[in-house]
PDB file of C-alpha atoms in Angstrom:
ATOM      1  CA  MET A 825       0.142   0.109  -0.136  1.00 46.00           C
ATOM      2  CA  PRO A 826       1.323   3.566  -0.906  1.00 51.00           C
ATOM      3  CA  VAL A 827       2.449   6.025   2.340  1.00 54.00           C
ATOM      4  CA  THR A 828      -0.255   8.236   3.030  1.00 54.00           C
ATOM      5  CA  LYS A 829       0.521  11.300   5.096  1.00 58.00           C
ATOM      6  CA  THR A 830      -2.001  11.387   7.747  1.00 62.00           C
ATOM      7  CA  ASP A 831      -0.572  13.934  10.452  1.00 83.00           C
ATOM      8  CA  LYS A 832       2.592  16.126  10.798  1.00 90.00           C
ATOM      9  CA  PHE A 833       5.810  14.626  11.354  1.00 96.00           C
ATOM     10  CA  GLY A 834       6.670  17.285  13.731  1.00 97.00           C
ATOM     11  CA  ILE A 835      10.186  18.742  14.878  1.00 98.00           C
ATOM     12  CA  SER A 836      12.987  16.472  14.889  1.00 98.00           C
ATOM     13  CA  ALA A 837      16.246  17.684  16.245  1.00 98.00           C
ATOM     14  CA  ALA A 838      19.329  17.068  14.088  1.00 98.00           C
ATOM     15  CA  ILE A 839      21.159  15.919  17.392  1.00 98.00           C
ATOM     16  CA  THR A 840      24.551  17.112  17.754  1.00 98.00           C
ATOM     17  CA  THR A 841      27.396  14.638  19.006  1.00 98.00           C
ATOM     18  CA  PRO A 842      29.263  15.321  21.917  1.00 98.00           C
ATOM     19  CA  PHE A 843      32.770  14.373  22.445  1.00 97.00           C
ATOM     20  CA  THR A 844      34.939  13.532  25.457  1.00 96.00           C
ATOM     21  CA  SER A 845      38.510  14.956  25.892  1.00 95.00           C
ATOM     22  CA  THR A 846      39.805  11.705  24.301  1.00 95.00           C
ATOM     23  CA  GLY A 847      37.519  12.280  21.190  1.00 95.00           C
ATOM     24  CA  ALA A 848      35.041   9.317  22.022  1.00 97.00           C
ATOM     25  CA  ILE A 849      31.270  10.131  21.772  1.00 98.00           C
ATOM     26  CA  ASP A 850      30.236  11.106  25.222  1.00 97.00           C
ATOM     27  CA  THR A 851      27.043   8.851  25.525  1.00 97.00           C
ATOM     28  CA  ASP A 852      25.989   9.801  28.704  1.00 97.00           C
ATOM     29  CA  LEU A 853      25.826  13.685  27.613  1.00 97.00           C
ATOM     30  CA  LEU A 854      24.031  12.504  24.630  1.00 98.00           C
ATOM     31  CA  CYS A 855      21.361  10.720  26.172  1.00 98.00           C
ATOM     32  CA  LYS A 856      20.951  13.641  28.633  1.00 98.00           C
ATOM     33  CA  HIS A 857      20.665  15.954  25.777  1.00 98.00           C
ATOM     34  CA  ALA A 858      18.366  13.649  23.633  1.00 98.00           C
ATOM     35  CA  LYS A 859      15.787  13.424  26.660  1.00 98.00           C
ATOM     36  CA  SER A 860      15.727  17.223  27.144  1.00 97.00           C
ATOM     37  CA  LEU A 861      14.948  17.759  23.449  1.00 98.00           C
ATOM     38  CA  ILE A 862      12.087  15.193  23.852  1.00 98.00           C
ATOM     39  CA  ALA A 863      10.968  16.857  27.265  1.00 97.00           C
ATOM     40  CA  LYS A 864      10.831  20.308  25.182  1.00 97.00           C
ATOM     41  CA  GLY A 865       8.381  18.873  22.861  1.00 97.00           C
ATOM     42  CA  CYS A 866      10.660  17.725  19.893  1.00 98.00           C
ATOM     43  CA  SER A 867       8.571  14.533  18.348  1.00 97.00           C
ATOM     44  CA  SER A 868      12.163  12.809  17.660  1.00 98.00           C
ATOM     45  CA  PHE A 869      15.597  13.417  17.016  1.00 98.00           C
ATOM     46  CA  THR A 870      17.556  12.250  14.044  1.00 98.00           C
ATOM     47  CA  LEU A 871      21.071  10.515  15.040  1.00 98.00           C
ATOM     48  CA  GLY A 872      24.064  10.572  12.686  1.00 97.00           C
ATOM     49  CA  GLY A 873      22.689  13.401  10.334  1.00 97.00           C
ATOM     50  CA  THR A 874      24.886  16.290   9.362  1.00 97.00           C
ATOM     51  CA  THR A 875      24.554  18.209  12.376  1.00 97.00           C
ATOM     52  CA  GLY A 876      25.477  15.172  14.299  1.00 97.00           C
ATOM     53  CA  GLU A 877      28.772  15.015  12.355  1.00 97.00           C
ATOM     54  CA  GLY A 878      27.454  11.372  11.093  1.00 97.00           C
ATOM     55  CA  PRO A 879      29.878  10.867   8.206  1.00 95.00           C
ATOM     56  CA  HIS A 880      32.862  11.226  10.713  1.00 96.00           C
ATOM     57  CA  LEU A 881      31.475   8.511  13.092  1.00 97.00           C
ATOM     58  CA  SER A 882      32.088   4.945  12.542  1.00 96.00           C
ATOM     59  CA  ARG A 883      29.375   2.251  12.327  1.00 96.00           C
ATOM     60  CA  ASP A 884      30.370   0.757  15.541  1.00 97.00           C
ATOM     61  CA  GLU A 885      30.310   4.254  17.303  1.00 98.00           C
ATOM     62  CA  LYS A 886      26.581   4.884  15.992  1.00 98.00           C
ATOM     63  CA  VAL A 887      25.414   1.418  16.690  1.00 98.00           C
ATOM     64  CA  ALA A 888      27.000   1.994  20.555  1.00 98.00           C
ATOM     65  CA  ALA A 889      25.390   5.418  20.639  1.00 98.00           C
ATOM     66  CA  HIS A 890      21.941   4.059  19.502  1.00 98.00           C
ATOM     67  CA  LYS A 891      22.256   1.344  22.022  1.00 98.00           C
ATOM     68  CA  ALA A 892      22.798   3.625  24.699  1.00 98.00           C
ATOM     69  CA  LEU A 893      19.852   6.267  23.848  1.00 98.00           C
ATOM     70  CA  LEU A 894      17.541   3.097  23.884  1.00 98.00           C
ATOM     71  CA  ALA A 895      18.951   1.848  27.403  1.00 98.00           C
ATOM     72  CA  SER A 896      18.387   5.434  28.736  1.00 98.00           C
ATOM     73  CA  GLY A 897      14.600   4.924  28.136  1.00 97.00           C
ATOM     74  CA  ILE A 898      14.186   6.934  24.864  1.00 98.00           C
ATOM     75  CA  GLU A 899      11.507   5.417  22.798  1.00 98.00           C
ATOM     76  CA  PRO A 900      12.782   3.474  19.626  1.00 98.00           C
ATOM     77  CA  ALA A 901      10.453   5.404  17.526  1.00 96.00           C
ATOM     78  CA  GLN A 902      11.828   8.516  18.646  1.00 98.00           C
ATOM     79  CA  ILE A 903      15.165   7.837  17.009  1.00 98.00           C
ATOM     80  CA  VAL A 904      15.394   8.668  13.346  1.00 98.00           C
ATOM     81  CA  VAL A 905      18.636   7.216  11.973  1.00 98.00           C
ATOM     82  CA  GLY A 906      20.654   9.203   9.456  1.00 98.00           C
ATOM     83  CA  ILE A 907      22.334   7.269   6.615  1.00 98.00           C
ATOM     84  CA  ILE A 908      24.782   9.192   4.895  1.00 97.00           C
ATOM     85  CA  GLU A 909      26.761   6.406   3.050  1.00 96.00           C
ATOM     86  CA  SER A 910      28.135   6.056  -0.598  1.00 95.00           C
ATOM     87  CA  ALA A 911      28.525   1.942  -0.066  1.00 97.00           C
ATOM     88  CA  LEU A 912      25.451   0.239  -0.653  1.00 98.00           C
ATOM     89  CA  GLY A 913      26.056  -2.629   1.599  1.00 98.00           C
ATOM     90  CA  ASP A 914      26.968   0.010   4.327  1.00 97.00           C
ATOM     91  CA  ALA A 915      23.662   1.834   3.842  1.00 98.00           C
ATOM     92  CA  ILE A 916      21.706  -1.301   3.738  1.00 98.00           C
ATOM     93  CA  SER A 917      23.338  -2.613   6.962  1.00 98.00           C
ATOM     94  CA  ALA A 918      22.594   0.494   8.825  1.00 98.00           C
ATOM     95  CA  ALA A 919      19.131   0.513   7.632  1.00 98.00           C
ATOM     96  CA  LYS A 920      18.684  -3.212   8.815  1.00 98.00           C
ATOM     97  CA  THR A 921      20.187  -2.116  12.154  1.00 98.00           C
ATOM     98  CA  ALA A 922      17.947   0.715  12.593  1.00 98.00           C
ATOM     99  CA  ASP A 923      14.848  -1.370  12.132  1.00 98.00           C
ATOM    100  CA  SER A 924      16.236  -4.221  14.518  1.00 98.00           C
ATOM    101  CA  PHE A 925      16.235  -1.288  17.094  1.00 98.00           C
ATOM    102  CA  GLY A 926      12.963  -0.094  16.508  1.00 98.00           C
ATOM    103  CA  SER A 927      13.021   2.960  14.533  1.00 98.00           C
ATOM    104  CA  LYS A 928      10.538   3.732  12.061  1.00 97.00           C
ATOM    105  CA  TYR A 929      12.180   6.483   9.872  1.00 98.00           C
ATOM    106  CA  VAL A 930      15.625   6.500   8.240  1.00 98.00           C
ATOM    107  CA  LEU A 931      17.071   9.676   6.680  1.00 98.00           C
ATOM    108  CA  VAL A 932      19.225   8.891   3.555  1.00 98.00           C
ATOM    109  CA  THR A 933      21.421  10.748   1.181  1.00 97.00           C
ATOM    110  CA  PRO A 934      22.433   9.496  -2.374  1.00 96.00           C
ATOM    111  CA  PRO A 935      25.640   8.147  -2.754  1.00 96.00           C
ATOM    112  CA  TYR A 936      27.925  11.348  -3.104  1.00 94.00           C
ATOM    113  CA  TYR A 937      31.544  10.375  -3.654  1.00 93.00           C
ATOM    114  CA  PHE A 938      31.522  10.369  -7.158  1.00 93.00           C
ATOM    115  CA  LYS A 939      30.338  13.714  -8.731  1.00 91.00           C
ATOM    116  CA  GLY A 940      28.273  14.205 -11.684  1.00 90.00           C
ATOM    117  CA  SER A 941      26.352  10.914 -11.236  1.00 90.00           C
ATOM    118  CA  SER A 942      23.422  10.668 -13.523  1.00 94.00           C
ATOM    119  CA  ASP A 943      19.953  10.583 -12.119  1.00 95.00           C
ATOM    120  CA  ALA A 944      19.563   7.246 -13.595  1.00 96.00           C
ATOM    121  CA  GLY A 945      22.511   5.912 -11.754  1.00 96.00           C
ATOM    122  CA  GLN A 946      21.193   7.415  -8.234  1.00 97.00           C
ATOM    123  CA  ILE A 947      18.061   5.961  -9.056  1.00 97.00           C
ATOM    124  CA  THR A 948      19.326   2.557  -9.535  1.00 98.00           C
ATOM    125  CA  TRP A 949      21.308   2.833  -6.156  1.00 98.00           C
ATOM    126  CA  PHE A 950      18.270   3.654  -4.286  1.00 98.00           C
ATOM    127  CA  ARG A 951      16.135   1.059  -5.777  1.00 98.00           C
ATOM    128  CA  GLN A 952      18.630  -1.503  -4.889  1.00 98.00           C
ATOM    129  CA  PHE A 953      18.655  -0.118  -1.448  1.00 98.00           C
ATOM    130  CA  LEU A 954      14.868  -0.123  -1.206  1.00 98.00           C
ATOM    131  CA  ASP A 955      14.734  -3.470  -2.491  1.00 98.00           C
ATOM    132  CA  ALA A 956      17.387  -4.905  -0.003  1.00 98.00           C
ATOM    133  CA  ILE A 957      15.371  -3.463   2.922  1.00 98.00           C
ATOM    134  CA  SER A 958      11.788  -4.468   1.727  1.00 98.00           C
ATOM    135  CA  ASP A 959      11.483  -7.036   4.425  1.00 97.00           C
ATOM    136  CA  THR A 960      11.936  -4.184   7.262  1.00 98.00           C
ATOM    137  CA  ARG A 961       9.269  -1.804   8.618  1.00 97.00           C
ATOM    138  CA  LEU A 962      11.435   1.321   7.718  1.00 98.00           C
ATOM    139  CA  GLN A 963      10.103   4.248   6.247  1.00 98.00           C
ATOM    140  CA  VAL A 964      12.507   6.078   4.015  1.00 98.00           C
ATOM    141  CA  ILE A 965      13.031  10.032   4.136  1.00 98.00           C
ATOM    142  CA  LEU A 966      15.251  11.036   0.924  1.00 98.00           C
ATOM    143  CA  TYR A 967      17.662  13.760   2.037  1.00 98.00           C
ATOM    144  CA  HIS A 968      18.283  16.596  -0.383  1.00 97.00           C
ATOM    145  CA  ILE A 969      21.533  18.553   0.960  1.00 96.00           C
ATOM    146  CA  PRO A 970      23.096  19.336  -2.496  1.00 95.00           C
ATOM    147  CA  GLN A 971      25.252  22.055  -1.130  1.00 95.00           C
ATOM    148  CA  VAL A 972      26.857  19.344   1.094  1.00 93.00           C
ATOM    149  CA  THR A 973      26.605  16.052  -1.143  1.00 95.00           C
ATOM    150  CA  ALA A 974      26.854  17.514  -4.540  1.00 93.00           C
ATOM    151  CA  ALA A 975      24.075  14.879  -5.340  1.00 94.00           C
ATOM    152  CA  PRO A 976      21.020  16.430  -5.656  1.00 95.00           C
ATOM    153  CA  ILE A 977      17.596  14.529  -5.388  1.00 97.00           C
ATOM    154  CA  CYS A 978      15.547  16.233  -8.037  1.00 96.00           C
ATOM    155  CA  PRO A 979      11.624  15.880  -7.983  1.00 98.00           C
ATOM    156  CA  ASP A 980      11.748  13.582 -10.946  1.00 98.00           C
ATOM    157  CA  MET A 981      13.942  11.291  -9.128  1.00 98.00           C
ATOM    158  CA  ILE A 982      11.543  11.275  -6.154  1.00 98.00           C
ATOM    159  CA  ALA A 983       8.547  10.526  -8.374  1.00 98.00           C
ATOM    160  CA  ALA A 984      10.389   7.649  -9.915  1.00 98.00           C
ATOM    161  CA  LEU A 985      11.314   6.182  -6.423  1.00 98.00           C
ATOM    162  CA  ILE A 986       7.766   6.782  -5.296  1.00 98.00           C
ATOM    163  CA  GLU A 987       6.456   4.883  -8.356  1.00 98.00           C
ATOM    164  CA  SER A 988       8.909   2.036  -7.811  1.00 98.00           C
ATOM    165  CA  HIS A 989       8.371   1.507  -4.116  1.00 98.00           C
ATOM    166  CA  PRO A 990       5.159   3.456  -3.069  1.00 97.00           C
ATOM    167  CA  ALA A 991       4.938   2.027   0.426  1.00 96.00           C
ATOM    168  CA  MET A 992       8.439   2.907   1.445  1.00 98.00           C
ATOM    169  CA  ILE A 993       9.063   6.467   0.755  1.00 98.00           C
ATOM    170  CA  ALA A 994       7.733   8.548   3.590  1.00 97.00           C
ATOM    171  CA  GLY A 995       8.932  11.874   2.198  1.00 97.00           C
ATOM    172  CA  VAL A 996      11.914  14.332   1.452  1.00 98.00           C
ATOM    173  CA  LYS A 997      14.058  16.462   3.582  1.00 98.00           C
ATOM    174  CA  ASP A 998      14.784  19.532   1.693  1.00 98.00           C
ATOM    175  CA  SER A 999      18.096  21.403   3.311  1.00 97.00           C
ATOM    176  CA  SER A1000      18.830  23.318   0.060  1.00 96.00           C
ATOM    177  CA  GLY A1001      17.369  26.501   1.472  1.00 95.00           C
ATOM    178  CA  ASP A1002      15.763  26.812  -2.020  1.00 97.00           C
ATOM    179  CA  TRP A1003      12.202  28.039  -1.680  1.00 98.00           C
ATOM    180  CA  GLU A1004      11.165  27.315  -5.050  1.00 98.00           C
ATOM    181  CA  ASN A1005      12.405  23.693  -4.760  1.00 97.00           C
ATOM    182  CA  ALA A1006      10.315  23.412  -1.377  1.00 98.00           C
ATOM    183  CA  LYS A1007       7.165  24.646  -3.068  1.00 98.00           C
ATOM    184  CA  THR A1008       7.892  22.248  -5.920  1.00 98.00           C
ATOM    185  CA  LEU A1009       8.154  19.291  -3.651  1.00 98.00           C
ATOM    186  CA  LEU A1010       4.975  20.556  -1.281  1.00 98.00           C
ATOM    187  CA  ASP A1011       3.074  20.754  -4.617  1.00 98.00           C
ATOM    188  CA  ARG A1012       4.004  17.399  -6.388  1.00 98.00           C
ATOM    189  CA  PHE A1013       4.448  15.349  -3.254  1.00 98.00           C
ATOM    190  CA  ALA A1014       1.495  16.565  -0.938  1.00 96.00           C
ATOM    191  CA  ASP A1015       0.657  13.224   0.277  1.00 95.00           C
ATOM    192  CA  ARG A1016       4.357  12.667   1.780  1.00 97.00           C
ATOM    193  CA  HIS A1017       6.331  14.354   4.456  1.00 97.00           C
ATOM    194  CA  ILE A1018       8.024  17.331   3.108  1.00 98.00           C
ATOM    195  CA  LEU A1019      10.415  18.519   5.892  1.00 98.00           C
ATOM    196  CA  ILE A1020      12.553  21.565   5.853  1.00 97.00           C
ATOM    197  CA  GLY A1021      15.987  22.136   6.888  1.00 96.00           C
ATOM    198  CA  ASP A1022      16.149  25.805   6.404  1.00 97.00           C
ATOM    199  CA  GLU A1023      14.293  26.920   9.593  1.00 98.00           C
ATOM    200  CA  ARG A1024      13.666  30.504   7.772  1.00 97.00           C
ATOM    201  CA  ILE A1025      11.226  28.960   5.447  1.00 98.00           C
ATOM    202  CA  LEU A1026       9.538  26.425   7.719  1.00 98.00           C
ATOM    203  CA  GLY A1027       6.636  28.636   8.586  1.00 97.00           C
ATOM    204  CA  ALA A1028       5.885  29.285   4.931  1.00 97.00           C
ATOM    205  CA  ALA A1029       6.374  25.540   4.004  1.00 97.00           C
ATOM    206  CA  ILE A1030       3.909  24.478   6.924  1.00 97.00           C
ATOM    207  CA  ALA A1031       1.488  26.992   5.304  1.00 96.00           C
ATOM    208  CA  LEU A1032       1.672  24.993   2.253  1.00 96.00           C
ATOM    209  CA  GLY A1033       1.192  21.613   3.774  1.00 96.00           C
ATOM    210  CA  GLY A1034       4.680  20.778   5.146  1.00 97.00           C
ATOM    211  CA  SER A1035       4.838  18.317   7.649  1.00 96.00           C
ATOM    212  CA  GLY A1036       7.691  19.546   9.862  1.00 97.00           C
ATOM    213  CA  ALA A1037      11.486  19.661  10.094  1.00 98.00           C
ATOM    214  CA  ILE A1038      14.669  18.188  10.958  1.00 98.00           C
ATOM    215  CA  SER A1039      16.504  20.950  12.543  1.00 98.00           C
ATOM    216  CA  GLY A1040      19.870  21.915  14.037  1.00 97.00           C
ATOM    217  CA  VAL A1041      18.360  24.819  15.592  1.00 98.00           C
ATOM    218  CA  ALA A1042      16.168  22.443  17.543  1.00 98.00           C
ATOM    219  CA  ASN A1043      19.248  21.435  19.405  1.00 98.00           C
ATOM    220  CA  PHE A1044      19.036  24.830  21.374  1.00 97.00           C
ATOM    221  CA  ALA A1045      15.736  26.614  20.739  1.00 97.00           C
ATOM    222  CA  PRO A1046      12.746  24.097  19.604  1.00 97.00           C
ATOM    223  CA  ASP A1047      10.406  26.306  21.266  1.00 96.00           C
ATOM    224  CA  LEU A1048      10.792  28.732  18.109  1.00 97.00           C
ATOM    225  CA  LEU A1049       9.848  25.777  15.709  1.00 98.00           C
ATOM    226  CA  ILE A1050       6.863  23.686  17.413  1.00 97.00           C
ATOM    227  CA  PRO A1051       4.383  26.425  17.335  1.00 97.00           C
ATOM    228  CA  LEU A1052       4.993  26.789  13.684  1.00 97.00           C
ATOM    229  CA  LEU A1053       3.345  23.035  13.399  1.00 96.00           C
ATOM    230  CA  ASP A1054       0.134  24.935  14.392  1.00 94.00           C
ATOM    231  CA  GLY A1055       0.455  27.754  11.945  1.00 94.00           C
ATOM    232  CA  GLU A1056       1.475  30.398  14.450  1.00 96.00           C
ATOM    233  CA  THR A1057       3.679  33.529  12.931  1.00 96.00           C
ATOM    234  CA  PRO A1058       7.277  32.615  12.965  1.00 96.00           C
ATOM    235  CA  ASP A1059       8.924  34.230  15.877  1.00 96.00           C
ATOM    236  CA  GLN A1060      10.864  37.489  14.818  1.00 96.00           C
ATOM    237  CA  ARG A1061      14.168  36.098  16.344  1.00 97.00           C
ATOM    238  CA  LEU A1062      14.276  32.974  14.066  1.00 97.00           C
ATOM    239  CA  ALA A1063      15.721  34.465  10.852  1.00 97.00           C
ATOM    240  CA  PRO A1064      18.097  36.721  12.411  1.00 98.00           C
ATOM    241  CA  LEU A1065      19.190  33.584  14.382  1.00 98.00           C
ATOM    242  CA  VAL A1066      19.696  31.363  11.396  1.00 98.00           C
ATOM    243  CA  ASN A1067      21.244  33.988   9.578  1.00 98.00           C
ATOM    244  CA  ALA A1068      24.008  34.289  12.317  1.00 98.00           C
ATOM    245  CA  LEU A1069      24.383  30.721  12.255  1.00 98.00           C
ATOM    246  CA  VAL A1070      25.063  30.221   8.465  1.00 97.00           C
ATOM    247  CA  GLU A1071      27.707  32.968   8.588  1.00 97.00           C
ATOM    248  CA  LEU A1072      29.876  30.301  10.572  1.00 98.00           C
ATOM    249  CA  PRO A1073      30.750  26.754  10.104  1.00 97.00           C
ATOM    250  CA  VAL A1074      27.220  25.620  11.217  1.00 97.00           C
ATOM    251  CA  THR A1075      27.735  22.369  13.051  1.00 98.00           C
ATOM    252  CA  PRO A1076      30.391  23.997  15.331  1.00 98.00           C
ATOM    253  CA  ALA A1077      28.191  27.088  15.624  1.00 98.00           C
ATOM    254  CA  VAL A1078      25.266  24.900  16.695  1.00 98.00           C
ATOM    255  CA  LYS A1079      27.456  23.207  19.469  1.00 98.00           C
ATOM    256  CA  ALA A1080      28.920  26.540  20.775  1.00 97.00           C
ATOM    257  CA  LEU A1081      25.174  27.644  21.377  1.00 98.00           C
ATOM    258  CA  VAL A1082      24.286  24.169  22.705  1.00 98.00           C
ATOM    259  CA  GLY A1083      27.396  24.636  25.143  1.00 97.00           C
ATOM    260  CA  HIS A1084      26.649  28.328  25.876  1.00 97.00           C
ATOM    261  CA  ILE A1085      23.005  27.605  26.949  1.00 96.00           C
ATOM    262  CA  THR A1086      23.640  24.445  29.177  1.00 95.00           C
ATOM    263  CA  ASP A1087      26.948  26.251  30.570  1.00 93.00           C
ATOM    264  CA  SER A1088      29.270  23.161  29.233  1.00 92.00           C
ATOM    265  CA  ALA A1089      32.373  23.636  27.348  1.00 88.00           C
ATOM    266  CA  GLN A1090      32.426  20.226  26.271  1.00 90.00           C
ATOM    267  CA  TRP A1091      29.971  20.590  23.653  1.00 96.00           C
ATOM    268  CA  SER A1092      32.763  22.908  21.613  1.00 94.00           C
ATOM    269  CA  ARG A1093      34.613  19.626  20.648  1.00 96.00           C
ATOM    270  CA  VAL A1094      34.202  18.548  17.163  1.00 97.00           C
ATOM    271  CA  ARG A1095      35.882  15.693  15.069  1.00 96.00           C
ATOM    272  CA  ALA A1096      38.303  16.652  12.248  1.00 95.00           C
ATOM    273  CA  PRO A1097      38.343  17.817   9.672  1.00 95.00           C
ATOM    274  CA  LEU A1098      35.751  20.234  11.385  1.00 97.00           C
ATOM    275  CA  VAL A1099      37.561  22.629  13.713  1.00 97.00           C
ATOM    276  CA  GLU A1100      36.309  24.446  16.884  1.00 97.00           C
ATOM    277  CA  LEU A1101      34.805  28.122  16.442  1.00 97.00           C
ATOM    278  CA  THR A1102      37.712  30.635  17.062  1.00 97.00           C
ATOM    279  CA  GLN A1103      37.169  32.575  20.318  1.00 97.00           C
ATOM    280  CA  GLU A1104      36.334  35.681  18.400  1.00 98.00           C
ATOM    281  CA  GLN A1105      33.606  33.430  16.354  1.00 98.00           C
ATOM    282  CA  TYR A1106      32.362  31.748  19.798  1.00 97.00           C
ATOM    283  CA  GLU A1107      31.877  35.514  21.388  1.00 97.00           C
ATOM    284  CA  TRP A1108      30.179  36.942  18.181  1.00 98.00           C
ATOM    285  CA  ILE A1109      27.691  33.923  17.897  1.00 98.00           C
ATOM    286  CA  THR A1110      26.849  33.825  21.773  1.00 98.00           C
ATOM    287  CA  ASN A1111      26.653  37.779  21.926  1.00 98.00           C
ATOM    288  CA  THR A1112      24.110  37.475  18.854  1.00 97.00           C
ATOM    289  CA  TYR A1113      22.039  34.803  20.619  1.00 97.00           C
ATOM    290  CA  ASP A1114      21.951  36.837  24.086  1.00 97.00           C
ATOM    291  CA  THR A1115      21.162  39.987  22.311  1.00 97.00           C
ATOM    292  CA  LEU A1116      18.460  38.418  20.521  1.00 96.00           C
ATOM    293  CA  PHE A1117      16.877  36.414  23.536  1.00 93.00           C
ATOM    294  CA  ALA A1118      17.254  39.087  25.629  1.00 88.00           C
ATOM    295  CA  THR A1119      14.697  41.220  23.590  1.00 55.00           C
ATOM    296  CA  ARG A1120      11.189  40.505  24.307  1.00 48.00           C
ATOM    297  CA  ASN A1121       9.230  39.106  20.988  1.00 44.00           C
ATOM    298  CA  ASP A1122       6.168  41.200  21.265  1.00 39.00           C
TER     299      ASP A1122
END
């Protein structure tokens, strides 16, 4: 049976990954952060995505983190699993592990190492992936983030995958920031979850039938996003906050704000080739945040 969108997907935090002084994942802090996000109203969080530095985490690390989150009491369906793999076998293995742990959704990029791959080649890869996991309960969210992968998922590709695997494609996460592309997705695939990565256009997307977001900002300000699901006017602080974030390397900047708000310097650690913000960058983004949130939103 085809997937039919029956309700909102909600706000899923693209959870950022804390590291210890030795560079290992700090699973205790990760679990604490995940629980705080759910308590603040996030419907789920996405493990191992872009903001979580997923491509720089080993398979063993991601599995161990997932197990720790479940052991801490997180509900299995609250964990969306990011799959950012070029090797088909690794993508299939990650998906089957996610299914065995009880996840409902996986967020999947196209293979991205060889640039300029044809749409036909990408469709073949996805169809092989979908065939291989067809015995699972998983729903697949296609991940369009071409500024990072250089492997766009165009609307015709999405349509082809829905045609061949209608019961498995839950929707698309559009992190391109391209409003025209988002509108096209919302129009063509109204029966699927269209999720927005650029929080500045989330309110407008919800008004046209968008289903929610997988969001880096949700790591520290989910309260700016959750009301948008009910059609509320976007908080006037949201756009300038995101504008400031994208002036810097986004993942280190998100981690800096999580650490700033929770008073934990540990969050500043990132895994190479990412580097921590400079002191000047750190002061600029935290001062920007403090200034915005010291202003009453009338």
